Coordinates of C-alpha atoms in Angstrom, one line a residue:
M181 CA -54.3 56.0 8.2
S182 CA -56.6 58.1 10.3
V183 CA -56.8 61.9 10.3
R184 CA -58.0 64.1 13.1
L185 CA -58.6 67.8 12.5
A186 CA -57.6 70.1 15.3
G187 CA -61.0 71.8 15.2
V188 CA -62.0 75.4 14.5
V189 CA -59.1 77.8 15.1
N190 CA -59.9 80.0 18.0
L191 CA -57.2 82.4 19.0
Q192 CA -57.9 83.3 22.6
P193 CA -56.4 86.3 24.4
M194 CA -53.4 85.1 26.4
R195 CA -54.1 84.6 30.1
P196 CA -51.8 86.6 32.4
N197 CA -50.8 83.5 34.3
L198 CA -50.2 81.3 31.2
R199 CA -46.4 81.8 31.3
N200 CA -46.4 80.9 35.0
E201 CA -48.5 77.8 34.3
I202 CA -46.0 76.5 31.8
F203 CA -42.8 77.4 33.6
D204 CA -44.1 76.0 36.9
L205 CA -44.5 72.6 35.2
P206 CA -41.3 71.1 36.7
Q207 CA -42.5 71.7 40.2
V208 CA -46.0 70.7 39.5
L209 CA -44.8 67.4 37.9
R210 CA -42.4 66.8 40.8
E211 CA -45.2 67.2 43.4
S212 CA -47.7 65.1 41.4
L213 CA -45.4 62.1 41.1
E214 CA -43.7 62.3 44.5
K215 CA -46.6 63.2 46.7
G216 CA -49.0 61.0 44.8
R217 CA -47.0 57.8 44.9
M218 CA -48.1 56.5 48.3
D219 CA -51.8 57.0 47.4
Y220 CA -51.2 55.4 44.0
D221 CA -49.5 52.3 45.6
N222 CA -52.3 51.9 48.0
V223 CA -54.9 51.8 45.3
L224 CA -52.8 49.5 43.1
R225 CA -52.4 47.0 46.0
R226 CA -56.2 46.8 46.5
T227 CA -56.9 46.2 42.8
P228 CA -57.6 42.5 42.0
W229 CA -55.2 42.2 39.0
G230 CA -55.4 39.1 36.9
E231 CA -58.4 39.3 34.7
T232 CA -57.5 40.6 31.2
P233 CA -57.9 42.5 29.0
I234 CA -58.0 45.6 31.1
T235 CA -60.6 47.9 29.5
F236 CA -59.7 51.6 29.3
V237 CA -62.7 53.9 28.7
G238 CA -62.5 57.6 27.6
S239 CA -64.7 60.3 26.2
A240 CA -64.3 62.2 23.0
T241 CA -62.0 64.6 24.8
T242 CA -59.9 62.0 26.7
L243 CA -59.8 59.1 24.3
S244 CA -56.2 59.9 23.0
L245 CA -55.0 60.1 26.7
V246 CA -56.7 56.7 27.3
E247 CA -54.9 55.3 24.3
F248 CA -51.6 56.5 25.7
M249 CA -52.4 54.9 29.1
A250 CA -53.4 51.6 27.5
G251 CA -50.3 51.6 25.4
A252 CA -48.1 52.2 28.5
F253 CA -49.8 49.4 30.5
E254 CA -49.7 47.0 27.5
C255 CA -46.0 47.5 26.8
L256 CA -44.8 47.3 30.4
L257 CA -47.1 44.5 31.7
E258 CA -47.4 42.7 28.3
W259 CA -51.1 42.2 29.0
P260 CA -53.8 42.8 26.4
C261 CA -55.6 46.2 26.9
A262 CA -58.8 47.3 25.2
V263 CA -59.7 50.9 24.5
R264 CA -63.4 51.9 24.3
P265 CA -65.2 55.2 23.9
A266 CA -67.8 55.7 26.7
S267 CA -70.4 56.4 24.0
E268 CA -70.1 52.9 22.7
L269 CA -70.7 51.1 26.0
G270 CA -74.4 50.4 25.8
V271 CA -76.6 47.8 27.4
D272 CA -75.2 45.0 25.2
T273 CA -71.7 45.8 26.3
H274 CA -72.7 46.0 30.0
A275 CA -74.1 42.5 29.8
K276 CA -70.7 41.1 28.8
I277 CA -68.9 42.5 31.8
G278 CA -67.7 39.6 33.9
P279 CA -66.7 39.2 37.5
K280 CA -63.2 40.6 38.3
S281 CA -63.2 42.7 35.1
I282 CA -61.1 45.8 35.4
Y283 CA -62.4 49.0 33.8
F284 CA -60.2 52.1 33.9
L285 CA -62.2 55.3 33.3
V286 CA -60.9 58.7 32.4
A287 CA -63.5 61.6 32.0
G288 CA -62.9 65.1 30.9
A289 CA -64.1 68.2 32.7
N290 CA -67.8 68.1 33.6
E291 CA -68.1 64.6 32.0
S292 CA -68.1 62.4 35.0
S293 CA -71.9 62.0 35.1
D294 CA -71.7 60.4 31.6
F295 CA -69.5 57.6 33.1
L296 CA -71.6 56.8 36.2
N297 CA -73.8 54.3 34.4
V298 CA -70.6 52.4 33.4
V299 CA -69.4 52.4 37.0
Q300 CA -72.8 51.1 38.1
A301 CA -72.8 48.3 35.4
V302 CA -69.2 47.2 36.2
R303 CA -69.7 47.2 40.0
F304 CA -73.1 45.4 39.7
R305 CA -71.4 42.5 37.9
N306 CA -68.6 42.4 40.5
G307 CA -66.1 44.1 38.3
F308 CA -63.6 46.7 39.6
V309 CA -63.5 50.3 38.5
L310 CA -60.5 52.5 38.5
A311 CA -60.6 56.2 37.6
L312 CA -58.1 59.0 36.9
G313 CA -59.3 62.3 38.0
A314 CA -58.3 65.9 38.8
K315 CA -60.1 66.4 42.1
R316 CA -61.1 64.2 45.0
D317 CA -64.7 65.5 45.0
D318 CA -65.2 64.5 41.3
P319 CA -68.3 62.3 41.1
L320 CA -66.4 59.6 39.1
V321 CA -63.5 59.6 41.6
K322 CA -66.0 59.1 44.5
A323 CA -67.9 56.4 42.7
A324 CA -64.9 54.2 41.6
N325 CA -63.5 51.3 43.6
G326 CA -60.1 53.0 43.4
A327 CA -59.1 56.4 42.1
F328 CA -55.9 58.2 41.2
V329 CA -56.1 62.0 41.8
V330 CA -53.5 63.9 39.7
R331 CA -52.7 66.6 42.2
P332 CA -55.0 66.6 45.3
G333 CA -56.0 70.0 46.7
V334 CA -54.6 72.1 43.9
A335 CA -56.5 73.2 40.8
L336 CA -54.4 72.8 37.6
G337 CA -54.9 74.9 34.5
D338 CA -56.1 73.5 31.2
I339 CA -52.5 73.5 29.9
S340 CA -50.8 71.8 32.9
L341 CA -53.5 69.4 33.8
P342 CA -53.3 67.2 30.6
I343 CA -49.5 67.1 30.9
C344 CA -49.7 66.0 34.6
E345 CA -52.4 63.4 33.6
Q346 CA -50.1 62.0 31.0
A347 CA -47.2 61.8 33.4
V348 CA -49.4 60.1 36.1
A349 CA -50.9 57.7 33.5
G350 CA -47.5 56.5 32.5
Y351 CA -46.3 56.4 36.1
L352 CA -49.2 54.2 37.1
A353 CA -48.3 51.7 34.4
L354 CA -44.8 51.6 35.7
L355 CA -45.9 51.2 39.4
T356 CA -48.3 48.4 38.3
A357 CA -45.6 46.6 36.3
R358 CA -43.1 46.8 39.2
A359 CA -45.6 45.4 41.6
L360 CA -46.7 42.5 39.4
K361 CA -43.8 41.6 37.2
R362 CA -40.3 40.3 37.8
P363 CA -37.7 43.1 38.0
R364 CA -36.5 44.3 34.6
A365 CA -33.8 46.8 33.6
R366 CA -36.4 48.9 31.8
F367 CA -38.4 49.3 35.0
G368 CA -35.5 50.7 36.9
A369 CA -34.4 53.0 34.1
L370 CA -38.0 54.3 33.7
E371 CA -38.3 54.9 37.5
R372 CA -35.1 57.1 37.2
E373 CA -36.5 58.9 34.2
F374 CA -39.7 59.8 35.9
G375 CA -37.6 61.2 38.8
Q376 CA -35.5 63.2 36.3
L377 CA -38.4 64.4 34.2
P378 CA -38.9 67.7 36.0
G379 CA -35.1 68.4 35.8
H380 CA -35.1 67.7 32.1
L381 CA -37.9 70.2 31.6
E382 CA -36.0 72.8 33.7
R383 CA -32.9 72.3 31.6
A384 CA -35.0 72.7 28.4
F385 CA -36.3 76.0 29.7
A386 CA -32.8 77.1 30.3
Q387 CA -31.1 75.8 27.2
H388 CA -33.7 75.8 24.4
D389 CA -35.2 79.3 24.5
E390 CA -33.9 80.3 21.1
G391 CA -34.7 76.9 19.6
V392 CA -38.3 77.0 20.8
K393 CA -38.8 80.5 19.5
A394 CA -37.4 79.4 16.1
L395 CA -39.7 76.4 16.1
A396 CA -42.7 78.6 17.0
A397 CA -41.9 80.9 14.2
K398 CA -41.5 78.0 11.8
L399 CA -44.9 76.6 12.8
A400 CA -46.6 80.0 12.5
R401 CA -45.5 80.3 8.9
A402 CA -46.3 76.7 8.0
K403 CA -48.8 75.9 5.3
N404 CA -51.2 72.9 5.5
L405 CA -49.6 71.8 8.8
T406 CA -49.9 68.1 9.7
I407 CA -48.7 66.7 13.0
I408 CA -47.8 63.0 13.1
G409 CA -47.0 60.8 16.0
G410 CA -46.9 57.0 16.3
G411 CA -48.0 54.7 19.1
I412 CA -47.6 56.4 22.5
Y413 CA -46.6 59.7 20.9
H414 CA -50.0 60.0 19.2
F415 CA -51.5 61.7 22.3
S416 CA -48.7 64.3 22.2
A417 CA -49.5 64.9 18.6
V418 CA -53.2 65.4 19.4
R419 CA -52.3 67.8 22.2
A420 CA -49.9 69.7 19.9
A421 CA -52.6 70.4 17.4
G422 CA -55.0 71.5 20.1
L423 CA -52.5 73.8 21.9
L424 CA -51.3 75.4 18.6
S425 CA -54.9 76.1 17.7
Q426 CA -56.0 77.3 21.2
L427 CA -53.1 79.5 22.0
A428 CA -51.7 80.7 18.7
G429 CA -54.5 80.2 16.2
I430 CA -52.4 77.8 14.1
A431 CA -54.6 75.3 12.3
A432 CA -53.2 71.7 12.1
R433 CA -54.5 68.2 11.5
V434 CA -53.2 65.1 13.2
R435 CA -52.3 62.0 11.2
R436 CA -51.8 58.8 13.1
V437 CA -48.8 56.6 12.2
E438 CA -50.3 53.2 11.6
E439 CA -48.8 49.9 12.8
E440 CA -48.9 48.4 9.3
T441 CA -47.3 50.2 6.3
V442 CA -50.0 51.9 4.2
T443 CA -49.7 51.2 0.5
R444 CA -51.8 54.2 -0.8
K445 CA -50.0 57.5 -1.0
P446 CA -50.8 59.9 1.8
P447 CA -52.1 63.2 0.6
F448 CA -49.0 65.3 1.3
E449 CA -48.7 68.3 -1.0
G450 CA -45.6 70.2 -2.0
D451 CA -46.5 73.2 0.1
S452 CA -47.3 71.0 3.2
S453 CA -45.4 71.2 6.5
I454 CA -45.1 68.1 8.7
L455 CA -44.3 68.3 12.4
V456 CA -43.1 64.9 13.7
V457 CA -43.2 64.2 17.4
T458 CA -41.3 61.1 18.2
G459 CA -38.2 59.6 19.8
S460 CA -35.4 57.2 19.1
R461 CA -37.0 54.6 21.4
C462 CA -40.5 54.8 19.8
R463 CA -41.8 51.3 19.0
M464 CA -43.2 52.7 15.7
K465 CA -39.9 54.3 14.7
R466 CA -39.7 52.4 11.4
Q467 CA -43.3 53.3 10.4
T468 CA -42.8 57.0 11.4
L469 CA -39.6 57.2 9.3
A470 CA -41.4 55.7 6.3
L471 CA -44.2 58.3 6.6
V472 CA -41.6 61.1 6.9
K473 CA -39.8 59.9 3.7
T474 CA -43.1 59.8 1.9
A475 CA -43.8 63.4 2.9
R476 CA -40.3 64.4 1.8
R477 CA -40.8 62.8 -1.6
A478 CA -44.0 64.8 -2.0
G479 CA -42.0 68.0 -1.4
A480 CA -43.3 68.7 2.1
T481 CA -41.2 70.5 4.7
V482 CA -40.4 68.3 7.7
I483 CA -39.9 69.7 11.2
S484 CA -39.2 67.3 14.0
L485 CA -39.3 67.3 17.8
T486 CA -37.4 64.3 18.8
D487 CA -34.2 63.3 20.7
G488 CA -30.5 63.4 19.8
N489 CA -30.3 59.7 19.0
D490 CA -33.0 59.8 16.4
R491 CA -30.5 60.6 13.6
E492 CA -32.7 59.4 10.7
I493 CA -35.6 61.6 11.5
S494 CA -33.2 64.5 12.1
R495 CA -31.6 64.0 8.7
Q496 CA -34.9 64.2 7.0
S497 CA -35.9 67.4 8.8
E498 CA -35.4 71.0 7.7
M499 CA -35.4 71.9 11.4
S500 CA -35.1 69.6 14.4
L501 CA -35.4 70.4 18.1
L502 CA -33.4 67.7 20.0
L503 CA -34.3 66.6 23.5
P504 CA -32.8 64.0 25.8
S505 CA -33.1 60.4 24.8
L506 CA -35.8 58.8 27.0
D507 CA -38.1 55.9 27.1
E508 CA -41.1 56.5 24.9
I509 CA -43.4 56.9 27.9
T510 CA -41.4 59.7 29.5
G511 CA -40.2 61.0 26.2
A512 CA -43.8 61.6 24.9
T513 CA -44.6 63.5 28.2
L514 CA -41.5 65.7 27.8
V515 CA -42.5 66.4 24.1
H516 CA -46.0 67.4 25.3
A517 CA -44.6 69.9 27.7
I518 CA -42.2 71.4 25.1
I519 CA -44.9 71.8 22.6
A520 CA -47.0 73.6 25.2
W521 CA -44.1 76.0 25.6
T522 CA -43.8 76.3 21.8
A523 CA -47.5 77.1 21.4
Y524 CA -47.1 79.8 24.1
E525 CA -44.2 81.3 22.3
A526 CA -46.1 81.3 19.0
S527 CA -49.0 83.1 20.6
R528 CA -46.6 85.8 21.9
Q529 CA -45.1 86.2 18.4
R530 CA -48.5 86.6 16.8
L531 CA -49.5 89.1 19.5
V532 CA -46.4 91.2 18.8
A533 CA -46.9 91.0 15.1
R534 CA -50.5 92.1 15.4
N535 CA -49.7 95.0 17.6
F536 CA -46.9 96.0 15.3
A537 CA -49.3 96.0 12.3
K538 CA -51.7 98.4 14.0

């Protein structure tokens, strides 16, 4: 069971436009998915699908997003997908790249140059490079055989960009599956959910204001906070830890829910708090519930961000914020957006408390 620390807590002054960045997310998501679809379809049609596994490559800052994308592709296409850190792709790895190999690269801000040698190696061996980027003039976007730009012509903030990247990553997996596989009920349902995702977020902003403020207060008081998420929800857990630290100065560590049940007892203590990010349709629902029960037996306080159909997790939680029941791909994206809102509210509460104490 792996643990990732959120890093050094660095409470930054709130940017004046941070609230707008969060509450503009429904429109930003709507435009990213609707306006980008034609470009995305064009790239997907030019991609020589067939050679597997598809290799997804990320940096230290994008690896959890790459894992989310690989998980979405793997569960929808039922193809093997490999995830590799860019730092591990040395000369020996490059020599194993075969013709028609597909490499999907995702770089963080100012990291594109670190990936250009991978692009060169793949293209030299007649492989095909796909890239997910934020801007058309990004060096990695320009060097790839095919690129998906999250929102052309518009600069996104460091809160909204990862949420849009997650939405586009899941959407690309769906578009690829619909193009290459026989029709399935899940594909149609997921298509509708992506269309409804901005509306779900708008309704959450309208209906969950008090609940999010209560969740923010609960997290601000938490001791030894651990955030857990299984499978596709792991990226949302990683982002939750980063956002709480960045915006509100709340330290947290991330614990990945493993595929196989871990026999050794996880180090949960009686004064620990556990934030569970999950959903009733998470493929690792059983493993997540087992870890939550272990935390409860240790005396830890469990807080959950899930959906109304996830009754077992809700029953185990001291507090639970319930969202619509969605596919795990769209559900994890909605959770990410809600936790960004929660971190913003926690930052406001801390600022008020600090000013009151003066």
